mmCIF file of C-alpha atoms and ligand atoms in Angstrom:
data_model
loop_
_atom_site.group_PDB
_atom_site.id
_atom_site.type_symbol
_atom_site.label_atom_id
_atom_site.label_comp_id
_atom_site.label_asym_id
_atom_site.label_seq_id
_atom_site.Cartn_x
_atom_site.Cartn_y
_atom_site.Cartn_z
ATOM 1 C CA UNK A 1 -77.811 66.720 54.424
ATOM 2 C CA UNK A 2 -77.793 69.674 51.607
ATOM 3 C CA UNK A 3 -79.868 68.165 49.284
ATOM 4 C CA UNK A 4 -79.235 70.931 46.624
ATOM 5 C CA UNK A 5 -78.415 69.508 43.177
ATOM 6 C CA UNK A 6 -81.145 67.257 40.862
ATOM 7 C CA UNK A 7 -78.582 63.938 41.370
ATOM 8 C CA UNK A 8 -78.733 64.674 44.948
ATOM 9 C CA UNK A 9 -81.745 64.547 45.427
ATOM 10 C CA UNK A 10 -82.640 61.558 42.809
ATOM 11 C CA UNK A 11 -80.269 59.611 45.302
ATOM 12 C CA UNK A 12 -82.880 60.525 47.455
ATOM 13 C CA UNK A 13 -85.646 59.078 46.255
ATOM 14 C CA UNK A 14 -83.467 55.810 45.593
ATOM 15 C CA UNK A 15 -82.061 55.305 49.457
ATOM 16 C CA UNK A 16 -86.104 56.099 50.731
ATOM 17 C CA UNK A 17 -86.640 52.905 49.692
ATOM 18 C CA UNK A 18 -83.985 51.681 52.380
ATOM 19 C CA UNK A 19 -85.379 53.731 55.126
ATOM 20 C CA UNK A 20 -81.800 55.481 55.429
ATOM 21 C CA UNK A 21 -82.890 58.815 53.974
ATOM 22 C CA UNK A 22 -86.648 59.444 54.965
ATOM 23 C CA UNK A 23 -85.228 61.630 56.950
ATOM 24 C CA UNK A 24 -84.519 63.691 53.904
ATOM 25 C CA UNK A 25 -88.406 63.992 52.557
ATOM 26 C CA UNK A 26 -88.193 66.702 55.116
ATOM 27 C CA UNK A 27 -85.242 68.825 54.140
ATOM 28 C CA UNK A 28 -85.191 71.976 53.715
ATOM 29 C CA UNK A 29 -82.368 72.972 52.308
ATOM 30 C CA UNK A 30 -83.857 71.168 49.593
ATOM 31 C CA UNK A 31 -85.800 74.409 49.123
ATOM 32 C CA UNK A 32 -82.733 76.728 48.501
ATOM 33 C CA UNK A 33 -79.193 76.872 47.151
ATOM 34 C CA UNK A 34 -76.303 74.890 47.207
ATOM 35 C CA UNK A 35 -74.670 78.030 48.438
ATOM 36 C CA UNK A 36 -75.969 78.946 51.581
ATOM 37 C CA UNK A 37 -74.325 74.658 52.804
ATOM 38 C CA UNK A 38 -71.705 74.331 50.549
ATOM 39 C CA UNK A 39 -70.099 78.031 50.990
ATOM 40 C CA UNK A 40 -67.124 80.082 49.878
ATOM 41 C CA UNK A 41 -64.472 79.524 52.184
ATOM 42 C CA UNK A 42 -64.616 82.772 55.001
ATOM 43 C CA UNK A 43 -68.365 82.931 53.784
ATOM 44 C CA UNK A 44 -71.205 83.110 56.693
ATOM 45 C CA UNK A 45 -73.001 79.888 57.376
ATOM 46 C CA UNK A 46 -75.728 81.458 59.151
ATOM 47 C CA UNK A 47 -78.619 81.267 57.526
ATOM 48 C CA UNK A 48 -78.038 77.554 56.449
ATOM 49 C CA UNK A 49 -77.294 77.117 60.477
ATOM 50 C CA UNK A 50 -80.813 78.950 61.297
ATOM 51 C CA UNK A 51 -82.536 76.367 58.376
ATOM 52 C CA UNK A 52 -81.062 73.693 59.905
ATOM 53 C CA UNK A 53 -82.351 74.371 63.357
ATOM 54 C CA UNK A 54 -85.538 74.197 62.305
ATOM 55 C CA UNK A 55 -85.344 71.257 60.605
ATOM 56 C CA UNK A 56 -86.830 68.453 60.987
ATOM 57 C CA UNK A 57 -84.428 65.573 59.699
ATOM 58 C CA UNK A 58 -81.587 67.419 61.922
ATOM 59 C CA UNK A 59 -80.190 64.833 64.018
ATOM 60 C CA UNK A 60 -80.536 62.160 61.607
ATOM 61 C CA UNK A 61 -78.668 64.718 59.265
ATOM 62 C CA UNK A 62 -76.034 65.882 60.934
ATOM 63 C CA UNK A 63 -75.491 61.173 61.746
ATOM 64 C CA UNK A 64 -75.706 60.389 58.757
ATOM 65 C CA UNK A 65 -73.100 63.796 58.002
ATOM 66 C CA UNK A 66 -71.205 61.858 60.797
ATOM 67 C CA UNK A 67 -71.343 58.074 60.186
ATOM 68 C CA UNK A 68 -70.493 58.750 56.389
ATOM 69 C CA UNK A 69 -67.392 61.065 56.955
ATOM 70 C CA UNK A 70 -68.971 63.883 55.005
ATOM 71 C CA UNK A 71 -66.193 66.944 54.558
ATOM 72 C CA UNK A 72 -67.963 69.711 53.486
ATOM 73 C CA UNK A 73 -70.948 71.985 53.661
ATOM 74 C CA UNK A 74 -72.979 72.036 56.562
ATOM 75 C CA UNK A 75 -75.075 69.589 57.325
ATOM 76 C CA UNK A 76 -77.139 68.901 60.499
ATOM 77 C CA UNK A 77 -76.261 72.531 61.098
ATOM 78 C CA UNK A 78 -72.415 71.745 62.101
ATOM 79 C CA UNK A 79 -69.598 72.737 59.758
ATOM 80 C CA UNK A 80 -67.415 70.394 58.826
ATOM 81 C CA UNK A 81 -65.319 72.466 61.744
ATOM 82 C CA UNK A 82 -68.271 71.621 64.408
ATOM 83 C CA UNK A 83 -68.382 68.030 63.165
ATOM 84 C CA UNK A 84 -64.902 67.510 63.551
ATOM 85 C CA UNK A 85 -64.980 68.823 66.019
ATOM 86 C CA UNK A 86 -68.179 66.634 67.753
ATOM 87 C CA UNK A 87 -66.481 62.927 66.030
ATOM 88 C CA UNK A 88 -63.516 63.864 68.187
ATOM 89 C CA UNK A 89 -64.959 64.644 71.580
ATOM 90 C CA UNK A 90 -67.253 61.470 71.255
ATOM 91 C CA UNK A 91 -64.378 59.093 70.473
ATOM 92 C CA UNK A 92 -62.014 61.407 73.155
ATOM 93 C CA UNK A 93 -65.237 59.821 75.861
ATOM 94 C CA UNK A 94 -64.606 56.393 74.675
HETATM 95 S S1 SF4 B 101 -80.231 69.714 59.090
HETATM 96 FE FE1 SF4 B 101 -80.175 71.098 57.240
HETATM 97 S S2 SF4 B 101 -78.867 70.023 56.132
HETATM 98 FE FE2 SF4 B 101 -79.562 68.585 56.908
HETATM 99 S S3 SF4 B 101 -81.674 67.831 56.058
HETATM 100 FE FE3 SF4 B 101 -81.736 69.851 57.496
HETATM 101 S S4 SF4 B 101 -81.640 71.100 56.246
HETATM 102 FE FE4 SF4 B 101 -80.976 70.272 55.156
#
């Protein structure tokens, strides 16, 4: 999950108590600005995806985004379109 605002981090800390968002403790996006993970249309997502690739919470972050239908930004190393395709692929296999 891109954690880039004070509100996000505060929400994350609150949620840490119930464990659902415990992967945010090591989220690398918390150390960057939001522009990397929420780029303007047509901008590169390469740097965000690189950080996701080395982030310990990547799998949990991606599953959170899929479960909560996050529509914007890079989550778990995937763009909006990539998450949509993954979700459709999973639904088609059912
Ligand atoms: S996988 Fe990417 S978006 Fe998710 S917590 Fe890690 S750095 Fe942030």
